[in-house]
CSV table of C-alpha atoms in Angstrom, one decimal:
chain,number,residue,atom,x,y,z
A,1,MET,CA,0.0,0.0,0.0
A,2,LYS,CA,2.8,2.4,1.0
A,3,SER,CA,4.6,1.7,-2.4
A,4,ASN,CA,1.4,2.5,-4.3
A,5,LYS,CA,0.9,5.8,-2.4
A,6,ASN,CA,4.5,6.7,-3.1
A,7,LEU,CA,4.2,5.8,-6.8
A,8,TRP,CA,1.1,8.1,-7.3
A,9,ILE,CA,2.8,11.0,-5.4
A,10,LEU,CA,5.9,10.5,-7.6
A,11,VAL,CA,3.7,10.5,-10.7
A,12,PHE,CA,2.0,13.7,-9.6
A,13,ILE,CA,5.4,15.3,-8.8
A,14,CYS,CA,6.7,14.3,-12.3
A,15,ILE,CA,3.6,15.8,-13.9
A,16,ILE,CA,3.9,19.2,-12.2
A,17,ASN,CA,7.6,19.3,-12.6
A,18,SER,CA,7.5,18.6,-16.3
A,19,ILE,CA,4.6,21.1,-16.8
A,20,GLY,CA,6.9,23.7,-15.1
A,21,PHE,CA,9.7,22.8,-17.4
A,22,GLY,CA,7.5,22.8,-20.5
A,23,ILE,CA,5.9,26.1,-19.7
A,24,ILE,CA,9.2,28.0,-20.2
A,25,VAL,CA,10.4,26.2,-23.4
A,26,PRO,CA,8.3,28.3,-25.8
A,27,LEU,CA,9.2,31.5,-23.9
A,28,LEU,CA,13.0,31.2,-23.8
A,29,TYR,CA,13.4,32.8,-27.2
A,30,THR,CA,11.1,35.7,-26.4
A,31,ILE,CA,12.6,36.5,-23.0
A,32,GLY,CA,16.1,36.0,-24.3
A,33,LYS,CA,15.6,38.3,-27.2
A,34,LYS,CA,14.4,41.0,-24.8
A,35,TYR,CA,17.9,41.1,-23.4
A,36,GLY,CA,19.7,40.9,-26.8
A,37,ALA,CA,20.1,37.2,-27.2
A,38,THR,CA,20.9,35.9,-30.7
A,39,PRO,CA,19.6,32.5,-32.0
A,40,GLN,CA,23.1,31.1,-31.2
A,41,THR,CA,22.8,32.4,-27.7
A,42,ILE,CA,19.4,30.8,-27.3
A,43,GLY,CA,21.0,27.6,-28.4
A,44,LEU,CA,23.6,27.9,-25.6
A,45,LEU,CA,20.9,28.8,-23.2
A,46,THR,CA,19.0,25.7,-24.0
A,47,ALA,CA,22.2,23.6,-23.8
A,48,ALA,CA,23.2,25.1,-20.5
A,49,PHE,CA,20.4,23.3,-18.6
A,50,SER,CA,21.4,19.9,-20.0
A,51,VAL,CA,25.2,20.5,-19.5
A,52,ALA,CA,24.6,21.4,-15.9
A,53,GLN,CA,22.3,18.4,-15.4
A,54,PHE,CA,24.9,16.1,-16.9
A,55,ILE,CA,27.5,17.3,-14.3
A,56,ALA,CA,25.2,17.3,-11.3
A,57,THR,CA,22.7,14.4,-11.7
A,58,PRO,CA,25.1,11.6,-11.0
A,59,PHE,CA,26.1,13.3,-7.7
A,60,MET,CA,22.4,13.8,-6.8
A,61,GLY,CA,21.7,10.1,-7.4
A,62,ALA,CA,24.7,8.9,-5.4
A,63,LEU,CA,23.9,11.3,-2.6
A,64,SER,CA,20.4,9.8,-2.4
A,65,ASP,CA,22.0,6.4,-1.9
A,66,ARG,CA,24.0,7.8,1.1
A,67,PHE,CA,21.6,10.3,2.7
A,68,GLY,CA,18.1,9.2,1.5
A,69,ARG,CA,15.9,9.8,-1.5
A,70,LYS,CA,13.4,12.3,0.1
A,71,PRO,CA,16.0,15.0,1.2
A,72,LEU,CA,17.6,15.0,-2.2
A,73,LEU,CA,14.3,15.1,-4.1
A,74,THR,CA,13.2,18.0,-1.9
A,75,ILE,CA,16.5,19.9,-2.5
A,76,SER,CA,16.1,19.3,-6.3
A,77,LEU,CA,12.6,20.7,-6.3
A,78,ILE,CA,13.6,23.8,-4.2
A,79,GLY,CA,16.3,24.6,-6.8
A,80,THR,CA,13.8,24.3,-9.6
A,81,CYS,CA,11.3,26.6,-7.8
A,82,ILE,CA,14.1,29.2,-7.2
A,83,SER,CA,15.1,29.1,-10.8
A,84,PHE,CA,11.6,29.9,-12.0
A,85,LEU,CA,11.5,32.9,-9.5
A,86,MET,CA,14.8,34.1,-10.9
A,87,PHE,CA,13.1,34.5,-14.3
A,88,THR,CA,10.7,36.9,-12.7
A,89,TRP,CA,13.6,38.9,-11.2
A,90,ALA,CA,15.8,38.8,-14.3
A,91,GLU,CA,17.1,42.2,-15.6
A,92,SER,CA,19.9,40.7,-17.7
A,93,LEU,CA,20.8,37.7,-19.8
A,94,MET,CA,23.3,36.7,-17.2
A,95,ILE,CA,20.5,36.1,-14.6
A,96,ILE,CA,18.6,34.0,-17.2
A,97,PHE,CA,21.6,31.8,-17.8
A,98,ALA,CA,22.1,31.5,-14.0
A,99,ALA,CA,18.5,30.4,-13.6
A,100,ARG,CA,18.8,27.7,-16.3
A,101,ILE,CA,22.1,26.5,-14.8
A,102,LEU,CA,20.7,26.3,-11.3
A,103,ASP,CA,17.7,24.3,-12.5
A,104,GLY,CA,20.1,21.9,-14.3
A,105,LEU,CA,22.4,21.6,-11.2
A,106,THR,CA,19.5,20.7,-9.0
A,107,GLY,CA,17.6,18.8,-11.7
A,108,GLY,CA,18.3,15.3,-10.2
A,109,ASN,CA,14.7,14.6,-9.5
A,110,ILE,CA,14.3,12.3,-12.4
A,111,SER,CA,17.1,9.9,-11.2
A,112,VAL,CA,16.0,10.1,-7.6
A,113,ALA,CA,12.3,9.4,-8.5
A,114,GLN,CA,13.5,6.4,-10.6
A,115,ALA,CA,15.6,5.1,-7.7
A,116,MET,CA,12.5,5.4,-5.4
A,117,VAL,CA,10.5,3.3,-7.8
A,118,THR,CA,13.3,0.8,-8.0
A,119,ASP,CA,13.5,0.6,-4.2
A,120,THR,CA,9.8,-0.5,-3.9
A,121,SER,CA,9.3,-2.6,-7.0
A,122,THR,CA,10.0,-6.1,-8.2
A,123,ALA,CA,11.4,-7.2,-11.5
A,124,LYS,CA,7.8,-8.3,-12.4
A,125,ASP,CA,6.2,-4.8,-12.0
A,126,ARG,CA,9.2,-2.5,-12.5
A,127,ALA,CA,8.7,-1.8,-16.2
A,128,LYS,CA,5.0,-1.0,-15.6
A,129,LYS,CA,5.8,1.5,-12.8
A,130,PHE,CA,8.6,3.1,-14.9
A,131,GLY,CA,6.0,3.4,-17.7
A,132,PHE,CA,3.7,5.4,-15.3
A,133,LEU,CA,6.6,7.8,-14.6
A,134,SER,CA,7.5,8.2,-18.2
A,135,SER,CA,3.8,8.9,-19.1
A,136,ALA,CA,3.7,11.5,-16.3
A,137,PHE,CA,6.7,13.4,-17.8
A,138,GLY,CA,5.2,13.1,-21.3
A,139,PHE,CA,1.9,14.4,-20.2
A,140,GLY,CA,3.6,17.4,-18.6
A,141,PHE,CA,5.6,18.2,-21.7
A,142,VAL,CA,2.4,18.2,-23.8
A,143,ILE,CA,0.5,20.4,-21.4
A,144,GLY,CA,3.3,22.7,-20.4
A,145,PRO,CA,4.0,24.6,-23.6
A,146,ALA,CA,0.3,25.2,-24.2
A,147,ALA,CA,-0.1,26.5,-20.6
A,148,GLY,CA,3.0,28.8,-21.1
A,149,GLY,CA,1.5,30.4,-24.2
A,150,LEU,CA,-1.9,31.0,-22.6
A,151,LEU,CA,-0.5,32.3,-19.3
A,152,ASN,CA,1.8,34.6,-21.2
A,153,GLU,CA,-1.3,36.5,-22.4
A,154,LEU,CA,-1.9,37.5,-18.8
A,155,GLY,CA,1.6,39.0,-18.5
A,156,PRO,CA,5.2,38.0,-19.3
A,157,LYS,CA,6.0,37.0,-15.7
A,158,VAL,CA,2.8,35.0,-15.0
A,159,PRO,CA,4.0,31.7,-16.5
A,160,PHE,CA,7.1,31.8,-14.3
A,161,TYR,CA,5.1,32.5,-11.1
A,162,PHE,CA,2.8,29.7,-12.0
A,163,ALA,CA,5.7,27.3,-12.7
A,164,ALA,CA,7.2,28.3,-9.3
A,165,ALA,CA,3.9,27.7,-7.6
A,166,ILE,CA,3.5,24.2,-9.0
A,167,SER,CA,7.1,23.4,-8.1
A,168,LEU,CA,6.3,24.6,-4.5
A,169,THR,CA,3.3,22.1,-4.6
A,170,GLY,CA,5.8,19.4,-5.4
A,171,ILE,CA,8.1,20.4,-2.5
A,172,LEU,CA,5.2,20.3,0.0
A,173,LEU,CA,4.0,16.9,-1.3
A,174,THR,CA,7.5,15.5,-1.0
A,175,MET,CA,8.1,16.9,2.5
A,176,PHE,CA,4.8,15.9,4.1
A,177,PHE,CA,3.4,12.9,2.1
A,178,LEU,CA,6.2,11.1,0.4
A,179,GLU,CA,7.7,8.1,2.4
A,180,GLU,CA,11.4,7.5,2.4
A,181,THR,CA,12.3,4.3,0.4
A,182,ASN,CA,16.0,4.1,1.3
A,183,PRO,CA,16.1,3.0,5.0
A,184,ALA,CA,18.8,4.2,7.4
A,185,ALA,CA,20.5,0.8,7.6
A,186,LYS,CA,20.9,0.6,3.8
A,187,ARG,CA,22.2,4.2,3.7
A,188,SER,CA,24.8,3.4,6.4
A,189,LYS,CA,26.1,0.6,4.2
A,190,ALA,CA,26.1,2.8,1.2
A,191,LYS,CA,28.2,5.5,3.0
A,192,LYS,CA,30.8,2.9,3.7
A,193,ASP,CA,30.8,1.2,0.3
A,194,SER,CA,30.3,3.9,-2.2
A,195,LYS,CA,31.5,7.4,-2.9
A,196,PHE,CA,30.7,9.0,-6.3
A,197,SER,CA,33.4,10.4,-8.5
A,198,PHE,CA,33.4,11.2,-12.2
A,199,LYS,CA,35.0,7.8,-12.7
A,200,SER,CA,31.6,6.3,-12.3
A,201,LEU,CA,30.6,7.7,-15.7
A,202,VAL,CA,33.1,5.2,-17.1
A,203,THR,CA,33.0,2.4,-14.5
A,204,VAL,CA,29.2,2.1,-14.7
A,205,LEU,CA,29.4,1.5,-18.5
A,206,LYS,CA,31.6,-1.5,-17.7
A,207,MET,CA,28.7,-3.2,-16.0
A,208,PRO,CA,27.6,-5.7,-18.7
A,209,ALA,CA,23.9,-5.2,-19.1
A,210,VAL,CA,23.7,-1.9,-17.3
A,211,GLY,CA,26.4,-0.3,-19.5
A,212,LEU,CA,24.8,-1.4,-22.7
A,213,ALA,CA,21.4,-0.2,-21.6
A,214,ILE,CA,22.8,3.2,-20.8
A,215,LEU,CA,24.5,3.4,-24.2
A,216,VAL,CA,21.3,2.5,-26.0
A,217,GLY,CA,19.4,5.1,-24.0
A,218,PHE,CA,22.1,7.7,-24.8
A,219,LEU,CA,21.9,7.0,-28.6
A,220,LEU,CA,18.1,6.9,-28.7
A,221,THR,CA,17.9,10.2,-26.8
A,222,THR,CA,20.5,11.8,-29.2
A,223,ALA,CA,18.3,10.6,-32.1
A,224,GLN,CA,15.1,12.1,-30.6
A,225,PHE,CA,16.7,15.5,-30.0
A,226,THR,CA,18.3,15.4,-33.5
A,227,MET,CA,14.8,14.7,-34.9
A,228,LEU,CA,13.3,17.6,-33.0
A,229,ILE,CA,15.5,20.1,-34.8
A,230,GLY,CA,14.5,18.6,-38.1
A,231,PHE,CA,10.8,18.6,-37.0
A,232,GLN,CA,10.8,22.3,-36.4
A,233,THR,CA,12.6,23.2,-39.6
A,234,PHE,CA,10.6,20.7,-41.7
A,235,THR,CA,7.2,21.8,-40.5
A,236,LEU,CA,8.0,25.5,-40.9
A,237,ASP,CA,10.1,25.6,-44.1
A,238,ILE,CA,8.8,22.6,-46.1
A,239,LEU,CA,5.2,22.1,-44.9
A,240,LYS,CA,4.7,25.8,-44.4
A,241,LEU,CA,2.6,25.2,-41.2
A,242,LYS,CA,1.6,28.1,-38.9
A,243,PRO,CA,3.0,28.3,-35.4
A,244,THR,CA,-0.4,27.2,-34.0
A,245,GLN,CA,-0.5,24.2,-36.3
A,246,ILE,CA,3.1,23.3,-35.4
A,247,GLY,CA,2.2,23.4,-31.7
A,248,ILE,CA,-0.8,21.0,-32.3
A,249,PHE,CA,1.5,18.7,-34.3
A,250,TYR,CA,4.1,18.7,-31.5
A,251,ALA,CA,1.4,18.0,-28.9
A,252,ALA,CA,0.2,15.0,-31.0
A,253,PHE,CA,3.7,13.7,-31.1
A,254,GLY,CA,3.8,13.9,-27.3
A,255,VAL,CA,0.5,12.1,-27.0
A,256,SER,CA,1.8,9.3,-29.3
A,257,GLY,CA,4.7,8.8,-26.8
A,258,ILE,CA,2.2,8.6,-23.9
A,259,LEU,CA,0.2,6.0,-25.8
A,260,GLY,CA,3.5,4.0,-26.3
A,261,GLN,CA,4.1,4.1,-22.5
A,262,LEU,CA,0.6,3.0,-21.8
A,263,ILE,CA,1.0,-0.2,-23.8
A,264,VAL,CA,3.9,-1.3,-21.6
A,265,PRO,CA,1.8,-3.7,-19.3
A,266,GLY,CA,0.4,-5.4,-22.4
A,267,ALA,CA,3.8,-5.7,-24.0
A,268,ILE,CA,5.3,-7.2,-20.9
A,269,LYS,CA,2.4,-9.7,-20.7
A,270,PHE,CA,2.9,-11.1,-24.2
A,271,ILE,CA,6.6,-10.6,-24.5
A,272,LYS,CA,8.3,-11.5,-21.2
A,273,ALA,CA,11.8,-10.3,-22.1
A,274,LYS,CA,12.2,-6.5,-21.8
A,275,SER,CA,15.3,-6.6,-24.0
A,276,VAL,CA,13.2,-8.2,-26.8
A,277,ILE,CA,10.5,-5.5,-26.5
A,278,LEU,CA,13.3,-2.9,-26.6
A,279,LEU,CA,14.8,-4.5,-29.7
A,280,ILE,CA,11.5,-4.6,-31.6
A,281,SER,CA,10.5,-1.1,-30.7
A,282,THR,CA,14.0,0.2,-31.7
A,283,ALA,CA,13.7,-1.5,-35.1
A,284,LEU,CA,10.3,0.1,-35.7
A,285,CYS,CA,11.6,3.5,-34.6
A,286,LEU,CA,14.4,3.1,-37.2
A,287,ALA,CA,12.0,2.3,-40.0
A,288,ALA,CA,9.7,5.2,-39.1
A,289,MET,CA,12.5,7.7,-38.8
A,290,ALA,CA,14.2,6.7,-42.0
A,291,GLY,CA,10.8,7.0,-43.8
A,292,SER,CA,10.2,10.5,-42.5
A,293,GLY,CA,13.4,11.6,-44.2
A,294,PHE,CA,12.1,10.4,-47.6
A,295,THR,CA,8.9,12.5,-47.7
A,296,ALA,CA,7.9,16.1,-48.2
A,297,VAL,CA,4.1,15.6,-47.7
A,298,LEU,CA,2.2,16.2,-44.5
A,299,ILE,CA,0.2,13.0,-44.1
A,300,PRO,CA,3.1,10.5,-44.8
A,301,PHE,CA,5.4,12.6,-42.6
A,302,ALA,CA,2.8,12.7,-39.8
A,303,ILE,CA,2.3,8.9,-40.0
A,304,CYS,CA,6.0,8.3,-39.7
A,305,ILE,CA,6.4,10.6,-36.7
A,306,PHE,CA,3.3,9.1,-35.0
A,307,ILE,CA,4.7,5.6,-35.4
A,308,TYR,CA,8.1,6.7,-34.2
A,309,GLY,CA,6.5,8.5,-31.2
A,310,ILE,CA,4.6,5.3,-30.1
A,311,PHE,CA,7.5,3.0,-30.2
A,312,ASN,CA,10.0,5.5,-28.8
A,313,GLY,CA,7.6,5.7,-25.8
A,314,LEU,CA,8.6,2.2,-24.9
A,315,ARG,CA,12.2,3.2,-24.6
A,316,ASN,CA,12.5,4.6,-21.1
A,317,PRO,CA,10.3,2.0,-19.2
A,318,MET,CA,12.2,-0.9,-20.8
A,319,LEU,CA,15.7,0.6,-20.3
A,320,ASN,CA,15.1,1.8,-16.8
A,321,ALA,CA,13.7,-1.6,-15.8
A,322,ILE,CA,16.7,-3.4,-17.4
A,323,ILE,CA,19.1,-1.1,-15.5
A,324,ALA,CA,17.3,-1.6,-12.2
A,325,ASP,CA,17.1,-5.4,-12.7
A,326,HIS,CA,20.9,-5.8,-13.1
A,327,ASN,CA,22.0,-3.1,-10.7
A,328,ASP,CA,23.5,-3.3,-7.2
A,329,PRO,CA,20.7,-2.3,-4.7
A,330,LYS,CA,23.3,-0.1,-2.8
A,331,ARG,CA,24.0,1.9,-6.0
A,332,GLN,CA,20.5,2.4,-7.4
A,333,GLY,CA,20.6,6.2,-7.1
A,334,GLU,CA,24.2,6.5,-8.4
A,335,VAL,CA,23.6,4.3,-11.5
A,336,MET,CA,20.3,6.0,-12.3
A,337,GLY,CA,22.1,9.3,-12.0
A,338,VAL,CA,24.8,8.2,-14.4
A,339,ASN,CA,22.1,7.0,-16.8
A,340,GLN,CA,20.3,10.4,-16.6
A,341,ALA,CA,23.7,12.2,-17.1
A,342,TYR,CA,24.1,10.4,-20.4
A,343,ILE,CA,20.6,11.2,-21.4
A,344,SER,CA,21.4,14.9,-20.7
A,345,LEU,CA,24.5,14.5,-22.9
A,346,GLY,CA,22.4,13.2,-25.7
A,347,GLN,CA,20.1,16.2,-25.4
A,348,VAL,CA,23.1,18.4,-26.0
A,349,ILE,CA,24.8,16.4,-28.8
A,350,GLY,CA,21.6,15.8,-30.8
A,351,PRO,CA,20.7,19.4,-31.6
A,352,ILE,CA,24.4,20.3,-32.2
A,353,THR,CA,25.0,17.6,-34.7
A,354,ALA,CA,21.6,18.3,-36.3
A,355,GLY,CA,22.6,21.9,-36.9
A,356,PHE,CA,25.8,20.8,-38.7
A,357,VAL,CA,23.9,18.4,-41.2
A,358,ALA,CA,20.9,20.7,-41.6
A,359,VAL,CA,23.0,23.0,-43.9
A,360,ILE,CA,23.0,20.1,-46.4
A,361,SER,CA,19.3,19.4,-46.3
A,362,VAL,CA,16.5,19.2,-43.7
A,363,HIS,CA,16.1,15.5,-44.8
A,364,THR,CA,19.6,14.7,-43.7
A,365,VAL,CA,18.6,15.6,-40.1
A,366,PHE,CA,16.2,12.7,-40.1
A,367,TRP,CA,18.8,10.4,-41.7
A,368,LEU,CA,21.3,11.4,-39.0
A,369,ALA,CA,18.7,10.5,-36.4
A,370,SER,CA,18.2,7.2,-38.2
A,371,PHE,CA,22.0,6.5,-38.0
A,372,TYR,CA,21.9,7.0,-34.2
A,373,ILE,CA,19.0,4.6,-33.9
A,374,LEU,CA,20.8,2.1,-36.1
A,375,ILE,CA,23.8,2.1,-33.8
A,376,ALA,CA,21.4,1.7,-30.8
A,377,LEU,CA,19.8,-1.2,-32.6
A,378,LEU,CA,23.1,-3.0,-32.9
A,379,PHE,CA,23.8,-2.4,-29.2
A,380,SER,CA,20.2,-3.7,-28.5
A,381,PHE,CA,21.2,-7.0,-30.1
A,382,MET,CA,24.2,-7.2,-27.7
A,383,LEU,CA,22.0,-6.2,-24.8
A,384,LYS,CA,19.5,-9.1,-25.6
A,385,ALA,CA,22.4,-11.5,-25.1
A,386,LYS,CA,23.2,-10.0,-21.7
A,387,ALA,CA,19.8,-9.1,-20.2
């Protein structure tokens, strides 16, 4: 009963946290431009969050192994809340960068939430629970941008006050209702046996099944964020869609990902091996992504993106479950933190490499994403033999 209560609190925290993040995404360019930011500067501003998260998330996860999940999750949400308030105080581009970096540095809530799910789940129901978390994040990312646009009509600072308020709600839920899942005895053992260093970014990859799963996740994340650059350019320059239509299209892509996560229980029921589900979904993602690069027409493109979204939605639940199944219980937070660090790295590398190939053709962006998925598929075959 306790684990179910914790799960739904974590799901709600994930929803409000991702809504808060999604709210500011469509506003970054507008607020940055107010203080003289160029498109290149906006790119750096977007990357600053992921770079800071890459550095800090493994530490947050490891510290949660040693000092408890609840305190670290609370600290993370407090940092996010302060970062949103900094946007309302901002009088220069430097403050905006500081706000994004602070949010990234304290943005370890994903890995800590995943570690909490791992603490209270079994191999049988772990993928299903990770599917709920992924759906929660996906739902927030769909709702957030739309909410940001609507709230901006009430005033440029209103979206950030709202984002801070819902982050505060997450803090209160964590402090007063969430139960600690990493008991004191287990934390004492972790304090003696583990101490995070950046070497963990390499040593964790040497763990047979865990390392392969992290590499697959990194490549698939890089592919997704490569595709998003092509998606924006393609819908605007080739399909000539209006901003409102692009927003609806993007929301539909987010919904397709949620649908993919919701089929996790059924997939697990009929195909027991998580590595096989991952292999099949990655192959279908590859076919859909490659197909999207060969069309210049709305309907075929939309079908390819929708298929990609559904099967890409299976990625995180399967990978997180595989990592948790083959992990040392004393290192759950650390390893989940390393996994999230590589995901953050993929979020940086994807847009950067997409920008390089976009000068050739917008279609090459989708083919580059397909290349990343192809490499991930090869690693998935190796993972099937290990997991």
